Amino acid sequence: MAHSENQQSPFSDIIELNVGGQVYVTRHATLVSVPNSLLWTMFIQKSPTELPKDRKGRYFFDRDGFLFRYILDYLRERDIVLPDFFKERGRLQKEAEFFQLHELSQRLKPAVSKDNSLRDELGAHGDPEEASLACALGSSSITTTAVSSPTPSLRSPFQKFGFITIGYRGSYTIGRDIQTDAKFRRVARITVCAKTSLAKEVFGETLNESRDPDKPPERYTSRYYLKYNFLEQAFDRLAEVGFHMVACSSTGTCAYASSDPNEDKIWTSYTEYVFSRD
């Protein structure tokens, strides 16, 4: 049943969303702040029972959960501020199109003109090294794929070559209750070792750089770590942007949970995976 804006809304003031596995909490007024957008249509003209929900009752969207934070920022402020070295502009523009935020979509589109406005756009929002490369290539050789997220089969001319090392510390138990042990594979932290600009290009907002925030773009660091909970999330991301694994190594130690040798053994391991894009 449709509802008009003048009727009392059947939705609560505070709304929980599950966007691609990422949970967001916002106000109903924020979601409907842009008339005729997809969210406005869903949360004004539809009822709660008509919208898809996850098992915990949160409204579900099968979209990019990390990029949705910028969609919410735009709904709140009617403005958007992207971080330095932001490499997801093309993907974010597609998200804006999906949510029918036409003004935001237009602002995110790359500007290509005879005076190299795309080069200026890259200089303002991207890596200075990439802006120099754009200048050298000239506007005639630049297409919109240059600012879109690359795929393994179609590399952007601005994609950096290099190596990234992913490391993680984990623990697991070997014993009689191995099949029921919830901590069989516990990842403590996923670390990233790479050139600063390359790490930011690949992992974007999923990169926690609080331990090394002021590292210059062309310096190397081994102090970054990821906000992922699963190692495979890092592997998926690296594969998406054209990296492949070239080496790995692992070490492990074993200890007893107590002094009783009949108790379960706890293994702690450290593993590094080296990825290359050439």
PDB file of C-alpha atoms in Angstrom:
ATOM      1  CA  MET A   1       0.000   0.000   0.000  1.00  0.00           C
ATOM      2  CA  ALA A   2       1.399   3.408  -0.974  1.00  0.00           C
ATOM      3  CA  HIS A   3       1.857   6.185   1.561  1.00  0.00           C
ATOM      4  CA  SER A   4       2.000   9.903   0.891  1.00  0.00           C
ATOM      5  CA  GLU A   5       4.380  12.287   2.620  1.00  0.00           C
ATOM      6  CA  ASN A   6       1.457  13.924   4.462  1.00  0.00           C
ATOM      7  CA  GLN A   7       0.427  10.703   6.176  1.00  0.00           C
ATOM      8  CA  GLN A   8       2.140   9.465   9.289  1.00  0.00           C
ATOM      9  CA  SER A   9       5.015   7.243   8.188  1.00  0.00           C
ATOM     10  CA  PRO A  10       4.810   3.541   9.064  1.00  0.00           C
ATOM     11  CA  PHE A  11       8.607   3.534   9.405  1.00  0.00           C
ATOM     12  CA  SER A  12      10.414   4.249  12.661  1.00  0.00           C
ATOM     13  CA  ASP A  13      12.501   7.389  13.022  1.00  0.00           C
ATOM     14  CA  ILE A  14      15.737   5.370  13.359  1.00  0.00           C
ATOM     15  CA  ILE A  15      16.327   2.807  10.617  1.00  0.00           C
ATOM     16  CA  GLU A  16      18.913   0.030  10.368  1.00  0.00           C
ATOM     17  CA  LEU A  17      20.222  -0.970   6.945  1.00  0.00           C
ATOM     18  CA  ASN A  18      22.283  -3.926   5.786  1.00  0.00           C
ATOM     19  CA  VAL A  19      24.113  -2.856   2.629  1.00  0.00           C
ATOM     20  CA  GLY A  20      26.211  -5.666   1.214  1.00  0.00           C
ATOM     21  CA  GLY A  21      26.943  -6.956   4.717  1.00  0.00           C
ATOM     22  CA  GLN A  22      27.775  -3.532   6.185  1.00  0.00           C
ATOM     23  CA  VAL A  23      25.363  -2.254   8.838  1.00  0.00           C
ATOM     24  CA  TYR A  24      24.287   1.391   8.859  1.00  0.00           C
ATOM     25  CA  VAL A  25      22.015   3.208  11.303  1.00  0.00           C
ATOM     26  CA  THR A  26      20.430   6.454  10.136  1.00  0.00           C
ATOM     27  CA  ARG A  27      17.264   8.500  10.342  1.00  0.00           C
ATOM     28  CA  HIS A  28      14.240   7.993   8.139  1.00  0.00           C
ATOM     29  CA  ALA A  29      14.391  11.691   7.279  1.00  0.00           C
ATOM     30  CA  THR A  30      17.913  11.242   5.903  1.00  0.00           C
ATOM     31  CA  LEU A  31      16.912   8.381   3.611  1.00  0.00           C
ATOM     32  CA  VAL A  32      14.018  10.360   2.095  1.00  0.00           C
ATOM     33  CA  SER A  33      15.797  13.702   1.867  1.00  0.00           C
ATOM     34  CA  VAL A  34      16.104  13.587  -1.936  1.00  0.00           C
ATOM     35  CA  PRO A  35      12.640  13.455  -3.569  1.00  0.00           C
ATOM     36  CA  ASN A  36      12.079  10.823  -6.258  1.00  0.00           C
ATOM     37  CA  SER A  37      15.304   8.977  -5.453  1.00  0.00           C
ATOM     38  CA  LEU A  38      15.161   5.213  -5.003  1.00  0.00           C
ATOM     39  CA  LEU A  39      15.351   5.490  -1.220  1.00  0.00           C
ATOM     40  CA  TRP A  40      12.633   8.153  -1.200  1.00  0.00           C
ATOM     41  CA  THR A  41      10.376   5.883  -3.263  1.00  0.00           C
ATOM     42  CA  MET A  42      11.031   2.868  -1.037  1.00  0.00           C
ATOM     43  CA  PHE A  43      10.639   4.604   2.320  1.00  0.00           C
ATOM     44  CA  ILE A  44       7.794   6.964   1.349  1.00  0.00           C
ATOM     45  CA  GLN A  45       5.642   5.115  -1.145  1.00  0.00           C
ATOM     46  CA  LYS A  46       6.043   1.582   0.184  1.00  0.00           C
ATOM     47  CA  SER A  47       5.327  -0.092   3.513  1.00  0.00           C
ATOM     48  CA  PRO A  48       7.875  -1.875   5.725  1.00  0.00           C
ATOM     49  CA  THR A  49       6.461  -5.274   4.785  1.00  0.00           C
ATOM     50  CA  GLU A  50       7.169  -4.645   1.096  1.00  0.00           C
ATOM     51  CA  LEU A  51      10.911  -4.115   1.537  1.00  0.00           C
ATOM     52  CA  PRO A  52      13.497  -6.953   1.729  1.00  0.00           C
ATOM     53  CA  LYS A  53      15.049  -7.562   5.159  1.00  0.00           C
ATOM     54  CA  ASP A  54      17.834  -9.706   6.537  1.00  0.00           C
ATOM     55  CA  ARG A  55      17.406 -12.220   9.362  1.00  0.00           C
ATOM     56  CA  LYS A  56      17.708  -9.486  11.991  1.00  0.00           C
ATOM     57  CA  GLY A  57      15.003  -7.326  10.420  1.00  0.00           C
ATOM     58  CA  ARG A  58      17.347  -4.754   8.853  1.00  0.00           C
ATOM     59  CA  TYR A  59      16.408  -3.436   5.413  1.00  0.00           C
ATOM     60  CA  PHE A  60      18.695  -5.158   2.927  1.00  0.00           C
ATOM     61  CA  PHE A  61      20.411  -3.801  -0.197  1.00  0.00           C
ATOM     62  CA  ASP A  62      22.655  -5.994  -2.330  1.00  0.00           C
ATOM     63  CA  ARG A  63      25.048  -3.153  -3.096  1.00  0.00           C
ATOM     64  CA  ASP A  64      28.603  -2.068  -2.214  1.00  0.00           C
ATOM     65  CA  GLY A  65      28.539  -1.673   1.561  1.00  0.00           C
ATOM     66  CA  PHE A  66      31.743   0.375   1.794  1.00  0.00           C
ATOM     67  CA  LEU A  67      30.726   2.927  -0.829  1.00  0.00           C
ATOM     68  CA  PHE A  68      27.289   3.423   0.720  1.00  0.00           C
ATOM     69  CA  ARG A  69      28.857   5.620   3.409  1.00  0.00           C
ATOM     70  CA  TYR A  70      29.364   8.296   0.739  1.00  0.00           C
ATOM     71  CA  ILE A  71      25.755   7.941  -0.385  1.00  0.00           C
ATOM     72  CA  LEU A  72      24.658   8.638   3.198  1.00  0.00           C
ATOM     73  CA  ASP A  73      27.047  11.586   3.472  1.00  0.00           C
ATOM     74  CA  TYR A  74      25.478  13.100   0.383  1.00  0.00           C
ATOM     75  CA  LEU A  75      21.947  12.558   1.705  1.00  0.00           C
ATOM     76  CA  ARG A  76      22.887  14.321   4.940  1.00  0.00           C
ATOM     77  CA  GLU A  77      24.869  17.269   3.576  1.00  0.00           C
ATOM     78  CA  ARG A  78      24.007  17.532  -0.149  1.00  0.00           C
ATOM     79  CA  ASP A  79      27.755  17.511  -0.603  1.00  0.00           C
ATOM     80  CA  ILE A  80      30.456  14.889  -0.845  1.00  0.00           C
ATOM     81  CA  VAL A  81      34.102  14.994   0.202  1.00  0.00           C
ATOM     82  CA  LEU A  82      36.242  12.131  -1.064  1.00  0.00           C
ATOM     83  CA  PRO A  83      39.517  11.110   0.612  1.00  0.00           C
ATOM     84  CA  ASP A  84      42.924  11.504  -0.982  1.00  0.00           C
ATOM     85  CA  PHE A  85      43.927   8.683  -3.345  1.00  0.00           C
ATOM     86  CA  PHE A  86      40.274   7.692  -3.769  1.00  0.00           C
ATOM     87  CA  LYS A  87      40.184   5.148  -6.608  1.00  0.00           C
ATOM     88  CA  GLU A  88      36.516   4.164  -6.523  1.00  0.00           C
ATOM     89  CA  ARG A  89      35.055   7.238  -8.205  1.00  0.00           C
ATOM     90  CA  GLY A  90      33.688   5.287 -11.159  1.00  0.00           C
ATOM     91  CA  ARG A  91      32.091   2.661  -8.931  1.00  0.00           C
ATOM     92  CA  LEU A  92      30.633   5.318  -6.654  1.00  0.00           C
ATOM     93  CA  GLN A  93      29.102   7.022  -9.680  1.00  0.00           C
ATOM     94  CA  LYS A  94      27.371   3.745 -10.541  1.00  0.00           C
ATOM     95  CA  GLU A  95      26.064   3.486  -6.975  1.00  0.00           C
ATOM     96  CA  ALA A  96      24.664   7.020  -7.285  1.00  0.00           C
ATOM     97  CA  GLU A  97      22.919   5.980 -10.506  1.00  0.00           C
ATOM     98  CA  PHE A  98      21.430   2.916  -8.821  1.00  0.00           C
ATOM     99  CA  PHE A  99      20.022   4.986  -5.959  1.00  0.00           C
ATOM    100  CA  GLN A 100      18.728   7.501  -8.526  1.00  0.00           C
ATOM    101  CA  LEU A 101      20.726  10.392  -7.094  1.00  0.00           C
ATOM    102  CA  HIS A 102      21.104  12.124 -10.431  1.00  0.00           C
ATOM    103  CA  GLU A 103      22.853  15.270  -9.212  1.00  0.00           C
ATOM    104  CA  LEU A 104      25.484  13.227  -7.364  1.00  0.00           C
ATOM    105  CA  SER A 105      25.943  10.994 -10.394  1.00  0.00           C
ATOM    106  CA  GLN A 106      26.602  13.993 -12.621  1.00  0.00           C
ATOM    107  CA  ARG A 107      29.149  15.396 -10.174  1.00  0.00           C
ATOM    108  CA  LEU A 108      31.040  12.099 -10.144  1.00  0.00           C
ATOM    109  CA  LYS A 109      31.223  11.669 -13.906  1.00  0.00           C
ATOM    110  CA  PRO A 110      34.701  12.299 -15.349  1.00  0.00           C
ATOM    111  CA  ALA A 111      34.971  15.452 -17.398  1.00  0.00           C
ATOM    112  CA  VAL A 112      36.670  14.813 -20.758  1.00  0.00           C
ATOM    113  CA  SER A 113      37.304  17.788 -23.005  1.00  0.00           C
ATOM    114  CA  LYS A 114      39.882  19.233 -25.372  1.00  0.00           C
ATOM    115  CA  ASP A 115      41.565  21.126 -22.569  1.00  0.00           C
ATOM    116  CA  ASN A 116      42.335  17.921 -20.627  1.00  0.00           C
ATOM    117  CA  SER A 117      39.720  18.496 -17.952  1.00  0.00           C
ATOM    118  CA  LEU A 118      40.019  14.810 -17.030  1.00  0.00           C
ATOM    119  CA  ARG A 119      43.662  15.403 -16.278  1.00  0.00           C
ATOM    120  CA  ASP A 120      42.636  18.278 -14.001  1.00  0.00           C
ATOM    121  CA  GLU A 121      40.073  16.019 -12.304  1.00  0.00           C
ATOM    122  CA  LEU A 122      42.740  13.410 -11.601  1.00  0.00           C
ATOM    123  CA  GLY A 123      45.103  16.057 -10.313  1.00  0.00           C
ATOM    124  CA  ALA A 124      42.464  17.276  -7.857  1.00  0.00           C
ATOM    125  CA  HIS A 125      41.287  13.916  -6.558  1.00  0.00           C
ATOM    126  CA  GLY A 126      43.931  11.345  -7.394  1.00  0.00           C
ATOM    127  CA  ASP A 127      47.624  10.593  -7.180  1.00  0.00           C
ATOM    128  CA  PRO A 128      49.902  13.416  -8.408  1.00  0.00           C
ATOM    129  CA  GLU A 129      51.987  10.786 -10.170  1.00  0.00           C
ATOM    130  CA  GLU A 130      48.897   9.700 -12.112  1.00  0.00           C
ATOM    131  CA  ALA A 131      48.054  13.279 -13.017  1.00  0.00           C
ATOM    132  CA  SER A 132      51.536  13.660 -14.527  1.00  0.00           C
ATOM    133  CA  LEU A 133      51.038  10.480 -16.506  1.00  0.00           C
ATOM    134  CA  ALA A 134      47.696  11.753 -17.778  1.00  0.00           C
ATOM    135  CA  CYS A 135      49.404  14.914 -18.960  1.00  0.00           C
ATOM    136  CA  ALA A 136      52.049  12.908 -20.811  1.00  0.00           C
ATOM    137  CA  LEU A 137      49.489  10.674 -22.507  1.00  0.00           C
ATOM    138  CA  GLY A 138      47.337  13.545 -23.704  1.00  0.00           C
ATOM    139  CA  SER A 139      43.580  13.823 -23.656  1.00  0.00           C
ATOM    140  CA  SER A 140      43.093  11.966 -26.931  1.00  0.00           C
ATOM    141  CA  SER A 141      44.212   8.668 -25.370  1.00  0.00           C
ATOM    142  CA  ILE A 142      42.144   8.965 -22.189  1.00  0.00           C
ATOM    143  CA  THR A 143      38.779   7.249 -21.797  1.00  0.00           C
ATOM    144  CA  THR A 144      36.391   6.978 -18.899  1.00  0.00           C
ATOM    145  CA  THR A 145      37.878   3.594 -18.001  1.00  0.00           C
ATOM    146  CA  ALA A 146      40.871   5.491 -16.672  1.00  0.00           C
ATOM    147  CA  VAL A 147      38.953   6.487 -13.541  1.00  0.00           C
ATOM    148  CA  SER A 148      36.877   3.349 -13.147  1.00  0.00           C
ATOM    149  CA  SER A 149      37.866   0.420 -11.005  1.00  0.00           C
ATOM    150  CA  PRO A 150      40.110  -1.794 -13.124  1.00  0.00           C
ATOM    151  CA  THR A 151      39.527  -5.457 -13.797  1.00  0.00           C
ATOM    152  CA  PRO A 152      42.130  -8.144 -14.464  1.00  0.00           C
ATOM    153  CA  SER A 153      41.169  -8.278 -18.143  1.00  0.00           C
ATOM    154  CA  LEU A 154      41.108  -4.507 -18.774  1.00  0.00           C
ATOM    155  CA  ARG A 155      43.837  -2.566 -16.996  1.00  0.00           C
ATOM    156  CA  SER A 156      43.656   1.199 -16.634  1.00  0.00           C
ATOM    157  CA  PRO A 157      46.760   2.979 -17.977  1.00  0.00           C
ATOM    158  CA  PHE A 158      47.069   4.589 -14.528  1.00  0.00           C
ATOM    159  CA  GLN A 159      47.227   1.303 -12.613  1.00  0.00           C
ATOM    160  CA  LYS A 160      50.457   1.021 -10.676  1.00  0.00           C
ATOM    161  CA  PHE A 161      52.782  -1.931 -10.954  1.00  0.00           C
ATOM    162  CA  GLY A 162      54.190  -3.368  -7.765  1.00  0.00           C
ATOM    163  CA  PHE A 163      54.034  -5.864  -4.936  1.00  0.00           C
ATOM    164  CA  ILE A 164      51.764  -6.115  -1.917  1.00  0.00           C
ATOM    165  CA  THR A 165      52.398  -8.477   0.994  1.00  0.00           C
ATOM    166  CA  ILE A 166      49.418  -9.615   3.069  1.00  0.00           C
ATOM    167  CA  GLY A 167      50.201 -11.071   6.480  1.00  0.00           C
ATOM    168  CA  TYR A 168      48.036 -12.471   9.231  1.00  0.00           C
ATOM    169  CA  ARG A 169      48.357 -14.019  12.650  1.00  0.00           C
ATOM    170  CA  GLY A 170      45.881 -16.726  13.510  1.00  0.00           C
ATOM    171  CA  SER A 171      45.293 -19.420  16.062  1.00  0.00           C
ATOM    172  CA  TYR A 172      43.497 -22.729  16.071  1.00  0.00           C
ATOM    173  CA  THR A 173      43.037 -25.704  18.335  1.00  0.00           C
ATOM    174  CA  ILE A 174      43.859 -29.342  17.666  1.00  0.00           C
ATOM    175  CA  GLY A 175      42.094 -31.716  20.029  1.00  0.00           C
ATOM    176  CA  ARG A 176      39.068 -33.840  20.680  1.00  0.00           C
ATOM    177  CA  ASP A 177      36.587 -30.997  20.193  1.00  0.00           C
ATOM    178  CA  ILE A 178      38.134 -29.610  17.011  1.00  0.00           C
ATOM    179  CA  GLN A 179      34.889 -29.771  15.039  1.00  0.00           C
ATOM    180  CA  THR A 180      32.924 -27.781  17.609  1.00  0.00           C
ATOM    181  CA  ASP A 181      35.594 -25.249  18.534  1.00  0.00           C
ATOM    182  CA  ALA A 182      34.341 -21.807  17.472  1.00  0.00           C
ATOM    183  CA  LYS A 183      37.908 -20.497  17.548  1.00  0.00           C
ATOM    184  CA  PHE A 184      39.257 -23.059  15.106  1.00  0.00           C
ATOM    185  CA  ARG A 185      40.363 -20.295  12.766  1.00  0.00           C
ATOM    186  CA  ARG A 186      40.676 -16.954  14.499  1.00  0.00           C
ATOM    187  CA  VAL A 187      42.325 -14.163  12.508  1.00  0.00           C
ATOM    188  CA  ALA A 188      43.788 -11.575  14.845  1.00  0.00           C
ATOM    189  CA  ARG A 189      44.838  -8.950  12.301  1.00  0.00           C
ATOM    190  CA  ILE A 190      45.439  -8.743   8.557  1.00  0.00           C
ATOM    191  CA  THR A 191      48.457  -6.557   7.790  1.00  0.00           C
ATOM    192  CA  VAL A 192      49.519  -4.838   4.573  1.00  0.00           C
ATOM    193  CA  CYS A 193      53.103  -4.150   3.474  1.00  0.00           C
ATOM    194  CA  ALA A 194      53.466  -2.060   0.312  1.00  0.00           C
ATOM    195  CA  LYS A 195      54.145   1.371  -1.135  1.00  0.00           C
ATOM    196  CA  THR A 196      51.745   3.782   0.559  1.00  0.00           C
ATOM    197  CA  SER A 197      50.077   5.022  -2.626  1.00  0.00           C
ATOM    198  CA  LEU A 198      49.605   1.475  -3.946  1.00  0.00           C
ATOM    199  CA  ALA A 199      48.058   0.230  -0.696  1.00  0.00           C
ATOM    200  CA  LYS A 200      45.601   3.149  -0.682  1.00  0.00           C
ATOM    201  CA  GLU A 201      44.731   2.599  -4.341  1.00  0.00           C
ATOM    202  CA  VAL A 202      43.873  -1.069  -3.793  1.00  0.00           C
ATOM    203  CA  PHE A 203      42.195  -1.071  -0.383  1.00  0.00           C
ATOM    204  CA  GLY A 204      40.806   2.464  -0.040  1.00  0.00           C
ATOM    205  CA  GLU A 205      38.584   2.934   3.012  1.00  0.00           C
ATOM    206  CA  THR A 206      39.132  -0.654   4.169  1.00  0.00           C
ATOM    207  CA  LEU A 207      42.738   0.285   5.008  1.00  0.00           C
ATOM    208  CA  ASN A 208      43.358   1.311   8.616  1.00  0.00           C
ATOM    209  CA  GLU A 209      46.304   3.690   8.466  1.00  0.00           C
ATOM    210  CA  SER A 210      46.086   5.052  12.000  1.00  0.00           C
ATOM    211  CA  ARG A 211      49.459   3.521  12.890  1.00  0.00           C
ATOM    212  CA  ASP A 212      51.255   5.297  10.044  1.00  0.00           C
ATOM    213  CA  PRO A 213      49.020   8.211   8.959  1.00  0.00           C
ATOM    214  CA  ASP A 214      51.580  10.652   7.566  1.00  0.00           C
ATOM    215  CA  LYS A 215      53.608   8.368   5.320  1.00  0.00           C
ATOM    216  CA  PRO A 216      54.415  10.073   1.975  1.00  0.00           C
ATOM    217  CA  PRO A 217      52.807   8.374  -1.064  1.00  0.00           C
ATOM    218  CA  GLU A 218      56.070   7.043  -2.500  1.00  0.00           C
ATOM    219  CA  ARG A 219      57.425   5.616   0.752  1.00  0.00           C
ATOM    220  CA  TYR A 220      56.980   2.021   1.849  1.00  0.00           C
ATOM    221  CA  THR A 221      55.228   0.921   5.028  1.00  0.00           C
ATOM    222  CA  SER A 222      54.588  -2.315   6.902  1.00  0.00           C
ATOM    223  CA  ARG A 223      52.315  -0.808   9.543  1.00  0.00           C
ATOM    224  CA  TYR A 224      48.940  -0.744   7.788  1.00  0.00           C
ATOM    225  CA  TYR A 225      46.239  -3.291   8.484  1.00  0.00           C
ATOM    226  CA  LEU A 226      42.800  -4.034   7.042  1.00  0.00           C
ATOM    227  CA  LYS A 227      39.317  -3.692   8.501  1.00  0.00           C
ATOM    228  CA  TYR A 228      38.378  -7.069   7.041  1.00  0.00           C
ATOM    229  CA  ASN A 229      37.430 -10.018   9.234  1.00  0.00           C
ATOM    230  CA  PHE A 230      38.274 -12.645   6.643  1.00  0.00           C
ATOM    231  CA  LEU A 231      41.515 -13.156   4.765  1.00  0.00           C
ATOM    232  CA  GLU A 232      39.560 -14.063   1.630  1.00  0.00           C
ATOM    233  CA  GLN A 233      38.121 -10.534   1.490  1.00  0.00           C
ATOM    234  CA  ALA A 234      41.643  -9.198   0.932  1.00  0.00           C
ATOM    235  CA  PHE A 235      42.324 -11.874  -1.693  1.00  0.00           C
ATOM    236  CA  ASP A 236      39.089 -11.044  -3.542  1.00  0.00           C
ATOM    237  CA  ARG A 237      39.957  -7.355  -3.599  1.00  0.00           C
ATOM    238  CA  LEU A 238      43.470  -7.995  -4.922  1.00  0.00           C
ATOM    239  CA  ALA A 239      42.132 -10.291  -7.652  1.00  0.00           C
ATOM    240  CA  GLU A 240      39.581  -7.646  -8.687  1.00  0.00           C
ATOM    241  CA  VAL A 241      42.337  -5.131  -9.434  1.00  0.00           C
ATOM    242  CA  GLY A 242      44.665  -7.475 -11.294  1.00  0.00           C
ATOM    243  CA  PHE A 243      47.021  -8.904  -8.662  1.00  0.00           C
ATOM    244  CA  HIS A 244      48.053 -12.552  -8.500  1.00  0.00           C
ATOM    245  CA  MET A 245      49.872 -14.473  -5.772  1.00  0.00           C
ATOM    246  CA  VAL A 246      53.564 -15.170  -6.431  1.00  0.00           C
ATOM    247  CA  ALA A 247      54.800 -16.530  -3.087  1.00  0.00           C
ATOM    248  CA  CYS A 248      53.779 -17.376   0.457  1.00  0.00           C
ATOM    249  CA  SER A 249      55.449 -18.517   3.664  1.00  0.00           C
ATOM    250  CA  SER A 250      54.270 -19.540   7.113  1.00  0.00           C
ATOM    251  CA  THR A 251      55.629 -20.268  10.579  1.00  0.00           C
ATOM    252  CA  GLY A 252      53.859 -21.797  13.550  1.00  0.00           C
ATOM    253  CA  THR A 253      54.246 -22.555  17.219  1.00  0.00           C
ATOM    254  CA  CYS A 254      52.406 -25.027  19.394  1.00  0.00           C
ATOM    255  CA  ALA A 255      51.535 -24.831  23.084  1.00  0.00           C
ATOM    256  CA  TYR A 256      49.235 -26.560  25.550  1.00  0.00           C
ATOM    257  CA  ALA A 257      46.305 -24.668  27.004  1.00  0.00           C
ATOM    258  CA  SER A 258      47.374 -25.940  30.437  1.00  0.00           C
ATOM    259  CA  SER A 259      50.187 -27.949  31.994  1.00  0.00           C
ATOM    260  CA  ASP A 260      48.224 -31.154  31.383  1.00  0.00           C
ATOM    261  CA  PRO A 261      49.649 -32.805  28.215  1.00  0.00           C
ATOM    262  CA  ASN A 262      46.271 -34.475  27.639  1.00  0.00           C
ATOM    263  CA  GLU A 263      44.621 -31.105  27.038  1.00  0.00           C
ATOM    264  CA  ASP A 264      44.079 -29.662  23.556  1.00  0.00           C
ATOM    265  CA  LYS A 265      47.011 -28.089  21.750  1.00  0.00           C
ATOM    266  CA  ILE A 266      46.801 -24.473  20.586  1.00  0.00           C
ATOM    267  CA  TRP A 267      48.657 -23.561  17.407  1.00  0.00           C
ATOM    268  CA  THR A 268      49.625 -19.979  16.611  1.00  0.00           C
ATOM    269  CA  SER A 269      50.806 -19.157  13.106  1.00  0.00           C
ATOM    270  CA  TYR A 270      52.042 -16.207  11.096  1.00  0.00           C
ATOM    271  CA  THR A 271      51.623 -16.338   7.316  1.00  0.00           C
ATOM    272  CA  GLU A 272      52.589 -13.928   4.547  1.00  0.00           C
ATOM    273  CA  TYR A 273      51.243 -13.922   0.982  1.00  0.00           C
ATOM    274  CA  VAL A 274      53.040 -11.934  -1.706  1.00  0.00           C
ATOM    275  CA  PHE A 275      50.952 -10.540  -4.580  1.00  0.00           C
ATOM    276  CA  SER A 276      52.206  -8.945  -7.769  1.00  0.00           C
ATOM    277  CA  ARG A 277      50.670  -6.874 -10.557  1.00  0.00           C
ATOM    278  CA  ASP A 278      52.849  -6.568 -13.659  1.00  0.00           C
TER     279      ASP A 278
END
